[in-house]
Short mmCIF file of C-alpha atoms in Angstrom, two decimals:
data_model
loop_
_atom_site.label_atom_id
_atom_site.label_comp_id
_atom_site.label_asym_id
_atom_site.label_seq_id
_atom_site.Cartn_x
_atom_site.Cartn_y
_atom_site.Cartn_z
CA UNK H 1 111.73 120.79 99.92
CA UNK H 2 109.60 120.85 96.73
CA UNK H 3 108.12 117.31 96.92
CA UNK H 4 106.53 117.42 93.49
CA UNK H 5 109.89 118.16 91.86
CA UNK H 6 111.40 115.28 93.86
CA UNK H 7 108.74 112.96 92.63
CA UNK H 8 108.97 114.04 88.97
CA UNK H 9 112.74 113.53 89.06
CA UNK H 10 112.08 109.96 90.27
CA UNK H 11 109.47 108.93 87.69
CA UNK H 12 106.34 110.55 89.14
CA UNK H 13 103.49 112.16 87.20
CA UNK H 14 101.41 115.21 88.07
CA UNK H 15 98.19 116.39 86.34
CA UNK H 16 95.87 119.33 86.96
CA UNK H 17 92.28 118.43 87.75
CA UNK H 18 90.06 120.50 85.48
CA UNK H 19 86.34 120.70 84.88
CA UNK H 20 84.67 122.80 82.18
CA UNK H 21 83.94 126.21 83.72
CA UNK H 22 80.39 126.17 82.20
CA UNK H 23 79.52 123.28 84.56
CA UNK H 24 80.88 124.91 87.73
CA UNK H 25 79.19 126.99 90.39
CA UNK H 26 82.12 129.14 91.06
CA UNK H 27 85.48 130.17 89.63
CA UNK H 28 87.98 127.86 91.52
CA UNK H 29 88.53 124.16 92.24
CA UNK H 30 90.55 123.21 95.27
CA UNK H 31 91.27 120.64 98.00
CA UNK H 32 90.59 117.42 96.08
CA UNK H 33 90.34 114.04 97.67
CA UNK H 34 91.32 110.79 96.01
CA UNK H 35 90.26 107.20 96.69
CA UNK H 36 90.47 103.88 94.83
CA UNK H 37 87.28 101.86 94.80
CA UNK H 38 87.31 98.54 92.94
CA UNK H 39 90.36 99.62 91.01
CA UNK H 40 88.66 102.88 89.86
CA UNK H 41 90.33 106.20 90.70
CA UNK H 42 87.66 108.47 92.19
CA UNK H 43 88.22 112.12 93.10
CA UNK H 44 86.08 114.63 94.96
CA UNK H 45 86.60 118.20 93.82
CA UNK H 46 85.72 121.18 95.95
CA UNK H 47 84.35 124.08 93.86
CA UNK H 48 84.19 127.46 95.59
CA UNK H 49 82.47 130.74 94.61
CA UNK H 50 85.42 132.94 95.73
CA UNK H 51 89.01 133.57 94.73
CA UNK H 52 91.70 133.58 97.41
CA UNK H 53 94.07 136.46 97.10
CA UNK H 54 97.39 135.83 98.77
CA UNK H 55 100.47 137.99 98.81
CA UNK H 56 102.70 135.02 97.86
CA UNK H 57 105.99 136.95 98.46
CA UNK H 58 104.65 138.60 101.58
CA UNK H 59 104.50 141.90 99.75
CA UNK H 60 101.72 143.82 97.86
CA UNK H 61 99.15 143.24 100.56
CA UNK H 62 95.47 143.85 99.98
CA UNK H 63 93.92 146.57 102.09
CA UNK H 64 92.64 143.88 104.50
CA UNK H 65 95.91 142.03 104.70
CA UNK H 66 97.98 139.49 102.80
CA UNK H 67 95.34 136.78 102.68
CA UNK H 68 91.84 137.79 101.55
CA UNK H 69 88.72 135.98 100.27
CA UNK H 70 87.38 137.75 97.12
CA UNK H 71 83.73 136.92 97.06
CA UNK H 72 81.01 138.03 94.59
CA UNK H 73 79.77 141.56 95.36
CA UNK H 74 76.16 140.34 95.54
CA UNK H 75 76.83 137.35 97.77
CA UNK H 76 78.96 137.63 101.00
CA UNK H 77 78.79 133.86 101.60
CA UNK H 78 81.73 131.60 100.87
CA UNK H 79 80.03 128.64 99.15
CA UNK H 80 81.29 125.16 98.46
CA UNK H 81 79.84 122.71 95.83
CA UNK H 82 81.31 119.25 95.45
CA UNK H 83 81.87 117.28 92.25
CA UNK H 84 82.83 113.56 91.82
CA UNK H 85 85.11 112.59 88.97
CA UNK H 86 86.45 109.32 87.62
CA UNK H 87 90.00 109.26 86.31
CA UNK H 88 91.74 106.89 83.88
CA UNK H 89 95.21 105.37 84.33
CA UNK H 90 96.80 108.50 82.89
CA UNK H 91 95.17 110.58 85.63
CA UNK H 92 92.88 112.36 83.18
CA UNK H 93 89.20 112.97 84.08
CA UNK H 94 86.89 110.85 81.94
CA UNK H 95 83.66 111.90 83.53
CA UNK H 96 82.35 114.08 86.31
CA UNK H 97 79.10 115.08 88.07
CA UNK H 98 77.99 117.55 90.72
CA UNK H 99 76.82 115.67 93.80
CA UNK H 100 73.08 115.88 94.12
CA UNK H 101 72.51 117.20 97.72
CA UNK H 102 68.89 118.27 97.21
CA UNK H 103 67.50 115.79 99.69
CA UNK H 104 69.17 117.54 102.63
CA UNK H 105 70.00 121.12 101.45
CA UNK H 106 66.41 122.21 102.15
CA UNK H 107 67.28 124.95 104.80
CA UNK H 108 68.49 128.51 104.53
CA UNK H 109 72.20 128.64 105.48
CA UNK H 110 72.66 130.38 108.79
CA UNK H 111 76.30 131.41 108.47
CA UNK H 112 78.89 132.83 105.96
CA UNK H 113 80.56 129.44 105.03
CA UNK H 114 78.11 127.27 103.19
CA UNK H 115 78.40 123.63 102.20
CA UNK H 116 80.56 120.60 103.04
CA UNK H 117 84.25 121.83 103.16
CA UNK H 118 87.33 119.78 102.47
CA UNK H 119 85.60 116.39 102.07
CA UNK H 120 87.68 113.18 102.24
CA UNK H 121 86.50 110.09 100.43
CA UNK H 122 86.39 106.75 102.37
CA UNK H 123 84.57 103.42 102.03
CA UNK H 124 83.27 101.86 105.30
CA UNK H 125 81.16 98.70 105.38
CA UNK H 126 80.65 98.85 101.63
CA UNK H 127 79.26 102.44 101.84
CA UNK H 128 81.11 105.38 100.28
CA UNK H 129 81.22 108.55 102.36
CA UNK H 130 82.45 112.14 101.84
CA UNK H 131 83.52 113.42 105.18
CA UNK H 132 84.19 117.10 105.80
CA UNK H 133 83.20 120.04 108.03
CA UNK H 134 79.95 122.01 107.80
CA UNK H 135 79.50 125.33 109.47
CA UNK H 136 76.26 126.73 108.08
CA UNK H 137 73.70 125.20 110.49
CA UNK H 138 73.72 127.99 113.10
CA UNK H 139 74.45 131.72 113.37
CA UNK H 140 77.80 131.18 115.16
CA UNK H 141 79.42 128.98 112.47
CA UNK H 142 79.84 125.98 114.71
CA UNK H 143 81.88 123.43 112.84
CA UNK H 144 81.31 119.71 113.03
CA UNK H 145 82.42 116.88 110.92
CA UNK H 146 79.61 115.39 108.75
CA UNK H 147 79.34 111.98 107.10
CA UNK H 148 77.67 112.37 103.71
CA UNK H 149 76.88 108.94 102.28
CA UNK H 150 77.01 108.83 98.47
CA UNK H 151 75.14 106.57 96.11
CA UNK H 152 76.64 106.06 92.68
CA UNK H 153 74.46 105.20 89.72
CA UNK H 154 74.38 105.67 85.96
CA UNK H 155 72.60 108.97 86.40
CA UNK H 156 75.12 110.52 88.70
CA UNK H 157 76.08 110.71 92.41
CA UNK H 158 73.52 111.40 95.08
CA UNK H 159 73.71 112.14 98.80
CA UNK H 160 71.45 109.53 100.44
CA UNK H 161 72.22 110.17 104.14
CA UNK H 162 73.83 112.90 106.28
CA UNK H 163 75.08 112.53 109.77
CA UNK H 164 76.61 115.34 111.93
CA UNK H 165 79.20 113.98 114.35
CA UNK H 166 78.73 115.32 117.87
CA UNK H 167 81.65 116.58 120.00
CA UNK H 168 82.58 115.07 123.33
CA UNK H 169 80.23 116.22 126.18
CA UNK H 170 79.57 118.94 127.08
CA UNK H 171 80.02 119.42 123.27
CA UNK H 172 81.10 123.04 123.51
CA UNK H 173 84.02 123.01 121.07
CA UNK H 174 83.61 125.74 118.51
CA UNK H 175 85.02 124.36 115.26
CA UNK H 176 85.90 120.72 114.95
CA UNK H 177 87.57 120.30 111.50
CA UNK H 178 90.27 118.35 109.73
CA UNK H 179 89.33 115.12 111.61
CA UNK H 180 90.31 112.43 109.06
CA UNK H 181 88.74 109.06 108.42
CA UNK H 182 90.75 105.89 109.10
CA UNK H 183 90.67 103.19 106.42
CA UNK H 184 89.60 99.77 107.63
CA UNK H 185 88.17 101.20 110.89
CA UNK H 186 84.52 102.00 110.18
CA UNK H 187 83.29 105.24 111.70
CA UNK H 188 86.60 106.15 113.33
CA UNK H 189 88.12 109.58 112.79
CA UNK H 190 91.56 110.72 113.80
CA UNK H 191 90.82 113.93 115.70
CA UNK H 192 94.36 114.79 116.64
CA UNK H 193 97.57 113.47 115.24
CA UNK H 194 100.11 114.47 117.79
CA UNK H 195 99.37 113.01 120.30
CA UNK H 196 97.25 110.54 118.42
CA UNK H 197 93.53 110.65 119.31
CA UNK H 198 90.90 108.52 117.61
CA UNK H 199 87.17 109.24 118.04
CA UNK H 200 84.01 107.28 117.30
CA UNK H 201 81.53 108.94 114.94
CA UNK H 202 78.58 107.19 116.55
CA UNK H 203 79.15 108.45 120.09
CA UNK H 204 80.96 111.57 121.37
CA UNK H 205 83.89 109.85 123.00
CA UNK H 206 87.52 109.26 122.53
CA UNK H 207 88.26 105.56 121.73
CA UNK H 208 92.03 105.66 121.66
CA UNK H 209 94.68 108.09 122.80
CA UNK H 210 98.42 107.57 122.37
CA UNK H 211 100.08 107.40 125.78
CA UNK H 212 103.59 108.36 124.52
CA UNK H 213 104.80 111.90 125.03
CA UNK H 214 103.81 114.39 122.32
CA UNK H 215 106.44 114.63 119.66
CA UNK H 216 108.15 118.00 120.07
CA UNK H 217 111.44 119.74 119.19
CA UNK H 218 113.31 119.61 115.95
CA UNK H 219 111.01 122.16 114.40
CA UNK H 220 107.82 120.18 114.96
CA UNK H 221 104.66 122.22 115.15
CA UNK H 222 101.10 121.04 115.58
CA UNK H 223 100.25 118.10 113.34
CA UNK H 224 96.94 118.90 111.75
CA UNK H 225 94.78 116.57 109.70
CA UNK H 226 95.20 116.28 105.96
CA UNK H 227 94.64 113.20 103.88
CA UNK H 228 92.73 110.04 104.89
CA UNK H 229 94.61 107.69 107.20
CA UNK H 230 95.21 104.68 104.91
CA UNK H 231 96.30 101.12 105.78
CA UNK H 232 99.89 100.75 104.69
CA UNK H 233 102.26 97.84 105.32
CA UNK H 234 101.90 96.74 108.93
CA UNK H 235 100.45 100.11 110.02
CA UNK H 236 98.84 103.36 108.86
CA UNK H 237 100.04 106.25 106.74
CA UNK H 238 98.78 109.86 106.33
CA UNK H 239 99.82 113.30 105.18
CA UNK H 240 99.37 116.12 107.79
CA UNK H 241 99.82 119.84 107.53
CA UNK H 242 101.38 122.27 109.80
CA UNK H 243 100.37 125.99 109.71
CA UNK H 244 103.33 128.28 110.33
CA UNK H 245 102.02 131.67 111.49
CA UNK H 246 104.01 134.83 110.93
CA UNK H 247 103.63 138.51 110.33
CA UNK H 248 103.66 140.33 107.00
CA UNK H 249 105.61 143.47 106.31
CA UNK H 250 102.72 145.48 107.45
CA UNK H 251 102.40 143.55 110.68
CA UNK H 252 99.29 141.62 109.53
CA UNK H 253 98.65 137.94 110.29
CA UNK H 254 100.03 135.60 107.65
CA UNK H 255 101.13 132.01 107.43
CA UNK H 256 102.24 129.18 105.24
CA UNK H 257 101.26 125.51 105.07
CA UNK H 258 103.85 122.75 105.12
CA UNK H 259 103.42 118.88 105.20
CA UNK H 260 104.81 115.63 106.56
CA UNK H 261 104.12 112.02 106.05
CA UNK H 262 103.32 110.25 109.37
CA UNK H 263 103.56 106.43 109.74
CA UNK H 264 102.23 104.51 112.70
CA UNK H 265 102.41 100.83 113.62
CA UNK H 266 99.18 98.74 113.91
CA UNK H 267 98.78 100.17 117.52
CA UNK H 268 98.98 103.70 116.37
CA UNK H 269 102.47 104.27 117.95
CA UNK H 270 104.70 106.62 115.93
CA UNK H 271 107.16 104.72 113.66
CA UNK H 272 108.28 107.37 111.16
CA UNK H 273 107.65 111.09 110.68
CA UNK H 274 109.11 112.55 107.42
CA UNK H 275 110.99 115.84 106.98
CA UNK H 276 108.92 118.95 106.42
CA UNK H 277 107.95 119.52 102.70
CA UNK H 278 106.08 121.76 100.41
CA UNK H 279 104.25 120.44 97.30
CA UNK H 280 105.00 123.37 94.94
CA UNK H 281 106.80 125.92 97.16
CA UNK H 282 103.59 127.95 97.44
CA UNK H 283 102.57 129.24 100.87
CA UNK H 284 98.96 128.12 100.89
CA UNK H 285 98.66 124.44 100.07
CA UNK H 286 96.30 121.72 101.35
CA UNK H 287 96.19 117.95 100.92
CA UNK H 288 92.91 116.03 101.34
CA UNK H 289 93.70 112.76 99.56
CA UNK H 290 96.02 109.73 99.67
CA UNK H 291 95.41 106.35 98.23
CA UNK H 292 97.21 103.20 97.15
CA UNK H 293 97.13 102.30 93.46
CA UNK H 294 99.07 99.14 92.42
CA UNK H 295 102.69 99.88 93.20
CA UNK H 296 102.09 103.66 93.42
CA UNK H 297 100.60 106.19 95.81
CA UNK H 298 98.12 108.85 94.56
CA UNK H 299 98.17 112.21 96.32
CA UNK H 300 95.69 115.10 95.73
CA UNK H 301 96.33 118.61 96.82
CA UNK H 302 95.53 122.25 96.02
CA UNK H 303 97.52 125.50 95.78
CA UNK H 304 96.09 128.86 97.01
CA UNK H 305 92.50 127.54 96.87
CA UNK H 306 92.69 128.01 93.14
CA UNK H 307 94.23 125.00 91.61
CA UNK H 308 93.83 121.26 92.16
CA UNK H 309 96.37 118.52 91.29
CA UNK H 310 96.86 114.78 91.46
CA UNK H 311 100.31 113.33 91.86
CA UNK H 312 101.32 109.78 91.22
CA UNK H 313 104.54 108.51 92.72
CA UNK H 314 105.94 105.03 93.44
CA UNK H 315 105.69 103.66 96.99
CA UNK H 316 109.42 103.10 96.94
CA UNK H 317 110.15 106.81 96.38
CA UNK H 318 107.80 107.77 99.25
CA UNK H 319 109.25 105.16 101.57
CA UNK H 320 112.75 106.34 100.82
CA UNK H 321 111.76 109.87 101.52
CA UNK H 322 110.02 108.98 104.81
CA UNK H 323 113.21 107.11 105.93
CA UNK H 324 115.49 110.08 105.20
CA UNK H 325 116.37 111.98 108.38
#
């Protein structure tokens, strides 16, 4: 299902998230995250120095396959720079700034992926964090979630602390990513969605694991993290993604991303799981942001690592969609 079309037919609004190219460090903006702080709509935008080539119809493959990172010839690294933007009620950007990370980016990156990837915005204990995965601190590309504390002032946005979340002992997991912050539960990340597993950022241990059987059948694949987990009604709501792997015509690895809403009760027991949907019927899509805004929900997502969007839709429309079976 094309979820954006469904929303627009029911009074929703979609806007592209654009920054003047002269102010960017690379050609593409992707994987935005939205949050509402003190009635202000704040968005993090991930700017990358590459273009993702994808054979959208599963034909016309590149020499290396249907999905290829096209990086600069003089720089084999895939670099991420993050920008913070403030939006008005019409979802237009009114100002933006590159996050100043100079206090902590004092080392030479050790791996090909550089920077904090797919950051989600959250406020815990009156501090604002951007939480994503970093893989540039060793020569293997070990991925760990990092909490980047942001300070907002009239001169811009500055990273004032950085904390790398350890894995559970013996801490030998290769790439921990897409762990999503839980609103109203400081320093708790949802590591897995199905079954539901919460972890504590301050110590490498699971603090909650759902005891029910893993949801299977009816086309369910692995539920992977997407947006923040937000407080909603008497429970919690998030958007997850499923990666459906398949082969191209040439037998190369390919895949497509699809999404679901997941709703838990206050004890993180499954209450509702929506039907599978696509935002724009593109194959590579990713959602990093979900926030309440008055009677609406704000959803931020990207298509093919090249275009970022924000969607506003009424809560009623989303609730009706989740309840459809």
